[in-house]
Coordinates of N, CA and C in Angstrom, one line a residue:
Chain A
S1 N 39.6 13.3 28.1 CA 38.6 13.5 27.0 C 38.4 12.1 26.3
Q2 N 37.3 11.9 25.6 CA 37.0 10.7 25.0 C 37.9 10.5 23.8
Q3 N 38.4 9.2 23.7 CA 39.2 8.9 22.5 C 38.3 8.7 21.3
G4 N 37.1 8.1 21.5 CA 36.2 7.8 20.4 C 34.9 8.6 20.6
E5 N 34.4 9.1 19.4 CA 33.2 9.8 19.4 C 32.3 9.2 18.4
E6 N 31.1 8.7 18.8 CA 30.2 8.1 17.8 C 29.3 9.2 17.2
D7 N 28.9 8.8 16.0 CA 27.9 9.7 15.3 C 27.0 8.8 14.4
P8 N 25.7 9.0 14.5 CA 25.0 10.0 15.3 C 24.9 9.5 16.7
Q9 N 24.4 10.4 17.6 CA 24.1 10.1 19.0 C 22.9 9.1 19.1
A10 N 22.0 9.3 18.2 CA 20.8 8.5 18.2 C 20.3 8.2 16.8
L11 N 19.7 7.1 16.6 CA 19.3 6.7 15.2 C 18.0 5.8 15.3
S12 N 17.0 6.2 14.6 CA 15.8 5.4 14.6 C 15.5 5.0 13.2
I13 N 15.2 3.7 13.0 CA 15.0 3.1 11.7 C 13.9 2.1 11.8
Q14 N 13.4 1.6 10.6 CA 12.4 0.6 10.6 C 13.1 -0.8 10.4
E15 N 12.5 -1.8 10.9 CA 13.0 -3.2 10.6 C 13.3 -3.4 9.1
G16 N 14.4 -4.0 8.9 CA 14.7 -4.3 7.5 C 15.7 -3.3 6.9
E17 N 15.7 -2.1 7.4 CA 16.6 -1.1 6.9 C 18.0 -1.3 7.5
N18 N 19.0 -0.7 6.8 CA 20.4 -0.8 7.3 C 20.6 0.4 8.3
A19 N 21.5 0.1 9.2 CA 21.9 1.1 10.2 C 23.4 1.3 10.1
T20 N 23.8 2.6 10.0 CA 25.2 2.9 9.9 C 25.6 3.8 11.0
M21 N 26.6 3.5 11.8 CA 27.1 4.3 12.9 C 28.6 4.5 12.6
N22 N 29.1 5.7 13.0 CA 30.4 6.1 12.7 C 31.2 6.4 14.0
C23 N 32.5 6.2 14.0 CA 33.3 6.5 15.2 C 34.6 7.2 14.7
S24 N 34.9 8.3 15.4 CA 36.1 8.9 15.1 C 37.0 8.9 16.4
Y25 N 38.3 8.8 16.2 CA 39.2 8.8 17.3 C 40.4 9.7 17.1
K26 N 41.2 9.9 18.1 CA 42.2 10.9 18.0 C 43.6 10.5 17.8
T27 N 44.0 9.4 18.4 CA 45.4 9.0 18.4 C 45.6 7.7 17.6
S28 N 46.8 7.3 17.4 CA 47.1 6.0 16.7 C 46.6 4.8 17.6
I29 N 46.2 3.8 16.9 CA 45.6 2.6 17.6 C 46.3 1.3 17.1
N30 N 46.1 0.3 18.0 CA 46.5 -1.1 17.5 C 45.2 -1.8 17.0
N31 N 44.1 -1.5 17.6 CA 42.8 -2.1 17.1 C 41.7 -1.2 17.6
L32 N 40.5 -1.5 16.9 CA 39.3 -0.8 17.3 C 38.2 -1.9 17.5
Q33 N 37.4 -1.7 18.5 CA 36.4 -2.7 18.8 C 35.0 -2.0 18.8
W34 N 34.0 -2.8 18.5 CA 32.6 -2.3 18.7 C 31.9 -3.2 19.7
Y35 N 31.2 -2.6 20.6 CA 30.4 -3.3 21.6 C 28.9 -2.8 21.5
R36 N 28.1 -3.7 22.0 CA 26.6 -3.4 22.1 C 26.2 -3.5 23.5
Q37 N 25.3 -2.6 23.9 CA 24.8 -2.6 25.3 C 23.3 -2.5 25.2
N38 N 22.6 -3.6 25.6 CA 21.2 -3.6 25.8 C 20.8 -2.8 27.1
S39 N 19.7 -2.3 27.1 CA 19.3 -1.5 28.3 C 19.4 -2.3 29.5
G40 N 20.1 -1.8 30.5 CA 20.2 -2.4 31.8 C 21.2 -3.6 31.8
R41 N 21.9 -3.7 30.8 CA 22.9 -4.9 30.7 C 24.3 -4.4 30.6
G42 N 25.3 -5.3 30.7 CA 26.6 -5.0 30.4 C 26.9 -4.9 28.9
L43 N 28.1 -4.5 28.6 CA 28.5 -4.4 27.2 C 28.9 -5.8 26.6
V44 N 28.6 -6.0 25.4 CA 28.9 -7.3 24.7 C 29.8 -7.0 23.5
H45 N 30.9 -7.7 23.4 CA 31.8 -7.5 22.3 C 31.1 -8.0 21.0
L46 N 31.3 -7.2 20.0 CA 30.7 -7.5 18.7 C 31.8 -7.9 17.7
I47 N 32.8 -7.1 17.5 CA 33.8 -7.3 16.5 C 35.0 -6.5 16.8
L48 N 36.2 -7.0 16.4 CA 37.5 -6.3 16.6 C 38.1 -6.2 15.2
I49 N 38.6 -5.0 14.9 CA 39.3 -4.8 13.6 C 40.7 -4.2 14.0
R50 N 41.7 -4.8 13.4 CA 43.1 -4.4 13.7 C 43.5 -3.3 12.8
S51 N 44.5 -2.6 13.2 CA 44.9 -1.4 12.5 C 45.4 -1.6 11.0
N52 N 45.8 -2.9 10.8 CA 46.2 -3.2 9.4 C 45.1 -3.8 8.5
E53 N 43.9 -3.8 9.1 CA 42.7 -4.3 8.4 C 41.9 -3.1 7.9
R54 N 41.2 -3.3 6.8 CA 40.3 -2.2 6.3 C 38.8 -2.5 6.4
E55 N 38.5 -3.8 6.4 CA 37.1 -4.2 6.5 C 37.0 -5.6 7.1
K56 N 35.9 -5.7 7.9 CA 35.7 -7.0 8.5 C 34.2 -7.3 8.6
H57 N 33.8 -8.6 8.4 CA 32.4 -8.9 8.4 C 32.2 -9.9 9.5
S58 N 31.0 -9.9 10.1 CA 30.5 -10.9 11.1 C 29.0 -10.9 11.0
G59 N 28.5 -11.9 10.3 CA 27.1 -12.1 10.1 C 26.5 -10.8 9.4
R60 N 25.6 -10.1 10.1 CA 25.0 -8.9 9.5 C 25.8 -7.7 9.8
L61 N 26.9 -7.8 10.4 CA 27.7 -6.7 10.8 C 28.9 -6.5 9.8
R62 N 29.1 -5.2 9.4 CA 30.3 -4.9 8.6 C 31.0 -3.7 9.2
V63 N 32.2 -3.9 9.5 CA 33.0 -2.8 10.1 C 34.1 -2.4 9.1
T64 N 34.3 -1.1 8.9 CA 35.4 -0.6 8.1 C 36.3 0.3 9.0
L65 N 37.5 0.4 8.7 CA 38.5 1.2 9.4 C 39.3 2.0 8.4
D66 N 39.4 3.3 8.6 CA 40.2 4.1 7.8 C 41.2 4.8 8.8
T67 N 42.4 4.3 8.9 CA 43.4 4.9 9.8 C 43.9 6.2 9.4
S68 N 43.8 6.5 8.1 CA 44.3 7.9 7.7 C 43.3 8.9 8.1
K69 N 42.0 8.6 8.2 CA 41.0 9.5 8.7 C 40.7 9.3 10.2
K70 N 41.3 8.3 10.8 CA 41.0 8.0 12.2 C 39.5 7.8 12.4
S71 N 38.9 7.0 11.6 CA 37.5 6.7 11.7 C 37.1 5.3 11.4
S72 N 36.0 4.9 11.9 CA 35.5 3.5 11.6 C 34.0 3.7 11.5
S73 N 33.4 2.7 10.8 CA 32.0 2.6 10.7 C 31.5 1.2 11.0
L74 N 30.3 1.2 11.6 CA 29.6 -0.1 11.8 C 28.3 -0.1 11.0
L75 N 28.2 -1.1 10.2 CA 26.9 -1.2 9.4 C 26.2 -2.5 9.8
I76 N 25.0 -2.3 10.2 CA 24.1 -3.5 10.5 C 23.1 -3.6 9.4
T77 N 23.2 -4.7 8.7 CA 22.2 -4.8 7.5 C 21.0 -5.5 7.9
A78 N 19.9 -5.2 7.2 CA 18.6 -5.9 7.5 C 18.3 -5.9 9.0
S79 N 18.2 -4.7 9.6 CA 18.1 -4.6 11.0 C 16.8 -5.3 11.5
R80 N 16.9 -5.6 12.8 CA 15.7 -6.3 13.5 C 15.4 -5.5 14.7
A81 N 14.2 -5.7 15.3 CA 13.9 -5.0 16.5 C 14.9 -5.4 17.6
A82 N 15.4 -6.6 17.6 CA 16.3 -7.0 18.6 C 17.7 -6.3 18.5
D83 N 17.9 -5.6 17.5 CA 19.2 -4.8 17.4 C 19.1 -3.5 18.1
T84 N 17.9 -3.2 18.7 CA 17.8 -2.0 19.5 C 18.7 -2.1 20.7
A85 N 19.6 -1.1 20.8 CA 20.6 -1.1 21.8 C 21.5 0.1 21.6
S86 N 22.4 0.3 22.5 CA 23.4 1.4 22.3 C 24.7 0.7 21.8
Y87 N 25.4 1.3 20.9 CA 26.6 0.7 20.3 C 27.8 1.7 20.5
F88 N 28.9 1.1 21.0 CA 30.0 1.8 21.4 C 31.2 1.4 20.6
C89 N 32.1 2.3 20.2 CA 33.4 1.9 19.7 C 34.4 2.1 20.8
A90 N 35.4 1.3 20.8 CA 36.5 1.4 21.8 C 37.8 1.2 21.1
T91 N 38.7 2.1 21.5 CA 40.1 2.0 21.0 C 41.1 1.8 22.1
D92 N 42.2 1.3 21.8 CA 43.2 1.1 22.8 C 44.1 2.3 22.8
A93 N 44.4 2.8 24.0 CA 45.3 4.0 24.1 C 46.7 3.4 23.9
S94 N 47.5 4.2 23.1 CA 48.8 3.7 22.7 C 49.6 3.2 23.9
N95 N 50.2 2.0 23.7 CA 51.2 1.5 24.7 C 50.6 1.2 26.0
T96 N 49.3 1.0 26.1 CA 48.6 0.6 27.4 C 47.7 -0.5 27.1
D97 N 47.2 -1.1 28.1 CA 46.2 -2.2 28.0 C 44.8 -1.6 28.1
K98 N 44.6 -0.3 28.1 CA 43.3 0.3 28.4 C 42.5 0.4 27.1
L99 N 41.2 0.2 27.2 CA 40.3 0.5 26.2 C 39.6 1.8 26.5
I100 N 39.5 2.7 25.5 CA 38.8 4.0 25.7 C 37.5 3.9 24.9
F101 N 36.4 4.0 25.6 CA 35.1 3.9 25.0 C 34.6 5.2 24.5
G102 N 33.9 5.2 23.4 CA 33.2 6.4 22.9 C 31.9 6.7 23.6
T103 N 31.2 7.7 23.1 CA 30.0 8.1 23.8 C 28.8 7.3 23.4
G104 N 28.9 6.5 22.4 CA 27.8 5.6 22.0 C 26.8 6.2 21.1
T105 N 26.2 5.3 20.3 CA 25.0 5.6 19.4 C 23.8 4.8 19.9
R106 N 22.7 5.4 20.2 CA 21.5 4.7 20.6 C 20.7 4.4 19.4
L107 N 20.6 3.1 19.1 CA 19.8 2.7 17.9 C 18.5 2.1 18.3
Q108 N 17.4 2.6 17.7 CA 16.1 2.1 17.9 C 15.6 1.6 16.6
V109 N 15.2 0.3 16.6 CA 14.7 -0.3 15.4 C 13.2 -0.6 15.7
F110 N 12.3 0.0 14.9 CA 10.9 -0.2 15.0 C 10.4 -1.3 14.2
P111 N 9.5 -2.2 14.8 CA 9.0 -3.3 14.0 C 8.1 -2.9 12.9
Chain B
D1 N 30.9 -21.6 30.8 CA 31.5 -20.5 31.6 C 30.4 -19.6 32.1
A2 N 30.4 -19.2 33.3 CA 29.3 -18.3 33.8 C 29.5 -16.9 33.4
G3 N 30.6 -16.5 32.9 CA 30.9 -15.1 32.6 C 31.4 -14.4 33.8
V4 N 31.5 -13.1 33.6 CA 31.9 -12.2 34.8 C 30.7 -12.1 35.7
I5 N 30.9 -12.3 37.0 CA 29.9 -12.2 38.0 C 30.1 -11.0 38.9
Q6 N 29.0 -10.3 39.0 CA 29.1 -9.1 39.9 C 28.0 -9.2 41.0
S7 N 28.3 -8.7 42.2 CA 27.3 -8.6 43.2 C 27.6 -7.4 44.1
P8 N 26.6 -6.8 44.6 CA 25.2 -7.1 44.3 C 24.8 -6.5 43.0
R9 N 23.6 -6.8 42.5 CA 23.1 -6.3 41.2 C 22.6 -4.9 41.4
H10 N 22.0 -4.7 42.6 CA 21.5 -3.3 43.0 C 21.9 -3.0 44.4
E11 N 22.2 -1.8 44.6 CA 22.6 -1.4 46.0 C 22.0 0.0 46.2
V12 N 21.2 0.2 47.3 CA 20.7 1.5 47.7 C 21.3 1.7 49.1
T13 N 21.9 2.9 49.2 CA 22.5 3.2 50.5 C 22.4 4.7 50.8
E14 N 22.7 5.0 52.0 CA 22.6 6.4 52.4 C 24.0 7.1 52.4
M15 N 24.0 8.3 52.1 CA 25.2 9.1 52.0 C 26.0 8.9 53.3
G16 N 27.3 8.7 53.1 CA 28.2 8.4 54.3 C 28.5 7.0 54.6
Q17 N 27.6 6.1 54.0 CA 27.8 4.7 54.3 C 28.9 4.1 53.4
E18 N 29.5 3.0 53.8 CA 30.5 2.3 53.0 C 29.8 1.3 52.0
V19 N 30.3 1.3 50.8 CA 29.7 0.4 49.8 C 30.8 -0.4 49.3
T20 N 30.6 -1.7 49.2 CA 31.6 -2.7 48.6 C 30.9 -3.4 47.4
L21 N 31.5 -3.3 46.3 CA 31.1 -4.0 45.1 C 32.1 -5.1 44.8
R22 N 31.5 -6.2 44.3 CA 32.3 -7.4 44.2 C 32.3 -8.0 42.7
C23 N 33.4 -8.6 42.3 CA 33.5 -9.1 41.0 C 34.3 -10.4 41.0
K24 N 33.8 -11.3 40.2 CA 34.5 -12.6 39.9 C 34.8 -12.6 38.4
P25 N 36.0 -12.5 38.0 CA 36.3 -12.5 36.5 C 36.2 -13.9 36.0
I26 N 36.2 -14.0 34.7 CA 36.2 -15.3 34.0 C 37.5 -16.0 34.3
S27 N 37.3 -17.3 34.6 CA 38.5 -18.1 35.0 C 39.5 -18.1 33.8
G28 N 40.8 -17.9 34.2 CA 41.8 -17.9 33.2 C 42.2 -16.5 32.7
H29 N 41.3 -15.5 32.9 CA 41.6 -14.2 32.4 C 42.6 -13.6 33.4
N30 N 43.5 -12.8 32.8 CA 44.6 -12.2 33.6 C 44.5 -10.7 33.8
S31 N 43.4 -10.1 33.3 CA 43.2 -8.7 33.5 C 41.8 -8.4 33.9
L32 N 41.7 -7.4 34.8 CA 40.3 -7.1 35.3 C 40.2 -5.6 35.3
F33 N 39.0 -5.1 34.9 CA 38.8 -3.7 34.8 C 37.5 -3.3 35.6
W34 N 37.6 -2.1 36.2 CA 36.4 -1.5 36.8 C 36.0 -0.3 36.1
Y35 N 34.7 -0.2 35.7 CA 34.2 1.0 35.0 C 33.0 1.6 35.7
R36 N 32.8 2.8 35.5 CA 31.6 3.5 36.0 C 30.8 4.1 34.8
Q37 N 29.5 4.0 34.7 CA 28.7 4.5 33.6 C 27.6 5.4 34.2
T38 N 27.6 6.6 33.7 CA 26.5 7.6 34.0 C 26.1 8.2 32.7
M39 N 24.9 8.8 32.8 CA 24.4 9.5 31.6 C 25.3 10.7 31.2
M40 N 25.8 11.4 32.2 CA 26.5 12.6 32.0 C 27.9 12.3 31.4
R41 N 28.6 11.3 32.0 CA 30.0 11.1 31.7 C 30.3 9.8 30.9
G42 N 29.2 9.1 30.6 CA 29.4 7.9 29.8 C 30.2 6.8 30.6
L43 N 30.9 6.0 29.8 CA 31.6 4.8 30.5 C 33.1 5.3 30.8
E44 N 33.4 5.2 32.0 CA 34.7 5.7 32.5 C 35.5 4.5 33.1
L45 N 36.8 4.3 32.7 CA 37.6 3.3 33.3 C 38.1 3.9 34.6
L46 N 37.9 3.1 35.7 CA 38.3 3.6 37.0 C 39.7 3.0 37.3
I47 N 39.9 1.7 37.2 CA 41.2 1.1 37.5 C 41.2 -0.2 36.8
Y48 N 42.4 -0.7 36.5 CA 42.5 -2.0 36.0 C 43.8 -2.8 36.5
F49 N 43.6 -4.1 36.6 CA 44.6 -4.9 37.2 C 45.1 -5.9 36.1
N50 N 46.4 -6.2 36.2 CA 46.9 -7.3 35.4 C 47.7 -8.2 36.3
N51 N 47.3 -9.5 36.2 CA 47.9 -10.5 37.1 C 47.8 -10.1 38.6
N52 N 46.6 -9.5 38.9 CA 46.3 -9.1 40.3 C 47.0 -7.9 40.8
V53 N 47.7 -7.2 39.9 CA 48.5 -6.0 40.3 C 47.8 -4.8 39.7
P54 N 47.5 -3.8 40.5 CA 46.9 -2.6 39.9 C 47.9 -1.9 39.0
I55 N 47.5 -1.7 37.7 CA 48.4 -1.1 36.7 C 48.1 0.4 36.5
D56 N 46.9 0.8 36.5 CA 46.5 2.1 36.3 C 45.3 2.5 37.1
D57 N 45.4 3.4 38.0 CA 44.2 3.8 38.8 C 44.0 5.3 38.6
S58 N 44.4 5.8 37.5 CA 44.3 7.2 37.3 C 42.8 7.7 37.1
G59 N 41.9 6.7 36.8 CA 40.5 7.0 36.7 C 39.8 7.0 38.0
M60 N 40.4 6.6 39.1 CA 39.7 6.6 40.4 C 39.4 8.0 40.7
P61 N 38.2 8.4 41.0 CA 37.8 9.8 41.2 C 38.5 10.5 42.4
E62 N 38.6 9.8 43.5 CA 39.2 10.4 44.6 C 39.5 9.3 45.7
D63 N 40.1 9.8 46.8 CA 40.5 8.8 47.8 C 39.4 8.0 48.4
R64 N 38.2 8.4 48.2 CA 37.1 7.7 48.8 C 36.9 6.3 48.1
F65 N 37.5 6.2 46.9 CA 37.4 5.0 46.1 C 38.7 4.2 46.3
S66 N 38.5 2.9 46.5 CA 39.7 2.0 46.5 C 39.3 0.6 45.9
A67 N 40.3 0.0 45.3 CA 40.0 -1.3 44.7 C 41.1 -2.3 45.1
K68 N 40.7 -3.6 45.2 CA 41.7 -4.6 45.6 C 41.4 -5.8 44.7
M69 N 42.5 -6.6 44.5 CA 42.3 -7.9 43.8 C 43.3 -8.9 44.6
P70 N 42.8 -9.5 45.6 CA 43.6 -10.3 46.5 C 44.0 -11.6 45.8
N71 N 43.3 -12.0 44.8 CA 43.6 -13.2 44.0 C 43.0 -13.2 42.6
A72 N 43.3 -14.1 41.8 CA 42.9 -14.1 40.4 C 41.4 -14.2 40.2
S73 N 40.7 -14.6 41.2 CA 39.3 -14.9 41.0 C 38.4 -13.9 41.8
F74 N 38.9 -12.8 42.3 CA 38.1 -11.9 43.1 C 38.6 -10.5 43.2
S75 N 37.7 -9.6 43.0 CA 38.1 -8.2 43.2 C 37.0 -7.4 43.9
T76 N 37.4 -6.3 44.6 CA 36.4 -5.5 45.2 C 36.6 -4.0 44.9
L77 N 35.6 -3.3 44.8 CA 35.6 -1.8 44.6 C 34.9 -1.2 45.8
K78 N 35.6 -0.4 46.6 CA 35.0 0.1 47.8 C 34.9 1.6 47.7
I79 N 33.7 2.1 48.2 CA 33.5 3.6 48.3 C 33.2 3.9 49.7
Q80 N 34.1 4.7 50.3 CA 33.9 5.1 51.7 C 34.5 6.5 52.0
P81 N 33.6 7.4 52.4 CA 32.2 7.3 52.5 C 31.5 7.6 51.2
S82 N 30.3 7.0 50.9 CA 29.6 7.2 49.7 C 28.9 8.6 49.7
E83 N 28.8 9.1 48.4 CA 28.1 10.4 48.2 C 27.0 10.2 47.1
P84 N 26.0 11.1 47.1 CA 25.0 10.9 46.0 C 25.6 11.0 44.6
R85 N 26.6 11.7 44.4 CA 27.2 11.8 43.1 C 27.9 10.5 42.6
D86 N 28.0 9.6 43.6 CA 28.6 8.3 43.2 C 27.6 7.4 42.6
S87 N 26.3 7.8 42.6 CA 25.2 7.0 42.0 C 25.5 6.7 40.5
A88 N 25.6 5.5 40.1 CA 26.0 5.1 38.7 C 25.8 3.6 38.6
V89 N 26.1 3.1 37.4 CA 26.2 1.7 37.2 C 27.7 1.4 37.2
Y90 N 28.1 0.4 38.0 CA 29.5 0.0 38.0 C 29.7 -1.3 37.4
F91 N 30.6 -1.4 36.4 CA 30.8 -2.6 35.6 C 32.2 -3.1 35.9
C92 N 32.3 -4.4 36.0 CA 33.6 -5.1 36.0 C 33.7 -5.9 34.7
A93 N 34.9 -5.9 34.2 CA 35.2 -6.6 32.9 C 36.5 -7.4 33.1
S94 N 36.6 -8.4 32.4 CA 37.9 -9.2 32.4 C 38.3 -9.5 31.0
S95 N 39.6 -9.8 30.8 CA 40.1 -10.2 29.5 C 41.4 -11.0 29.7
F96 N 41.7 -11.7 28.6 CA 43.0 -12.4 28.6 C 43.9 -11.6 27.7
L97 N 44.9 -10.9 28.2 CA 45.8 -10.1 27.4 C 47.0 -10.9 27.1
A98 N 47.2 -11.1 25.8 CA 48.4 -11.8 25.3 C 49.2 -10.9 24.4
G99 N 48.9 -9.6 24.4 CA 49.5 -8.7 23.4 C 48.8 -7.4 23.4
P100 N 48.5 -6.8 22.3 CA 47.7 -5.6 22.3 C 46.4 -5.8 22.8
T101 N 45.7 -4.7 23.2 CA 44.5 -4.7 23.9 C 43.5 -5.7 23.2
D102 N 42.9 -6.5 24.0 CA 42.0 -7.5 23.4 C 40.6 -7.4 23.9
T103 N 39.7 -8.3 23.5 CA 38.3 -8.2 23.9 C 38.1 -8.3 25.4
Q104 N 37.2 -7.4 25.8 CA 36.8 -7.4 27.2 C 35.4 -8.0 27.4
Y105 N 35.2 -8.8 28.5 CA 34.0 -9.4 28.8 C 33.4 -8.7 30.0
F106 N 32.2 -8.2 29.9 CA 31.6 -7.4 30.9 C 30.7 -8.2 31.8
G107 N 30.6 -7.8 33.0 CA 29.6 -8.3 33.9 C 28.3 -7.6 33.7
P108 N 27.2 -8.0 34.4 CA 25.9 -7.3 34.3 C 25.8 -6.0 35.0
G109 N 26.8 -5.6 35.8 CA 26.8 -4.3 36.4 C 26.2 -4.3 37.8
T110 N 26.6 -3.4 38.6 CA 25.9 -3.1 39.9 C 25.3 -1.7 39.8
R111 N 24.0 -1.5 40.0 CA 23.4 -0.2 40.0 C 23.4 0.3 41.4
L112 N 24.2 1.4 41.6 CA 24.4 2.0 42.9 C 23.6 3.3 43.0
T113 N 22.7 3.3 44.0 CA 22.0 4.6 44.3 C 22.4 5.0 45.7
V114 N 22.9 6.2 45.8 CA 23.3 6.8 47.1 C 22.3 7.9 47.4
L115 N 21.6 7.8 48.5 CA 20.5 8.8 48.8 C 21.1 9.9 49.7

């Protein structure tokens, strides 16, 4: 079964608006990562947040992590049409080198 | 750096044929991962190698699938015989693991269609 589940499955917004995607996971983790996938392309790493961190920023991206709720959120501020993509969270399965990817959120940003 | 290189980018074959997908990881990375992505099942980890040794192949769907990593700069994923349900996009990713799971760098993928 999936370790991570994203919510919502799909999100449509206008350029300039903020987009928030959520990820819930099941077991304890060392870190959580967010990846973006443009249509027809491979996944691209966006940001990694470690289990002892609560919030992290990278440009227009803000990631939060709540280990007590086993959840994370990705906020994209001032969205652009180029942000249109699928976004996946990924967690490491305990004591392994594997990443378990969630089901993804499809974000559509309209100009 | 050229990033992770995969070939071919597209493969169309007939049921029963052998398919070989190739991957060149980023130089210096010590781990390599093969994934399969479909609409129905999402992104699934098939197998991963660390220092050219297969560590976990529990995601390999069945004996028709095999993967090798003869050296640090090359890996293959083979399907023999192929079936229509193997149609998917297959991604290779590499990373440098120095502790807990770290960032993975994905190739562009191979889109496989089995008729």
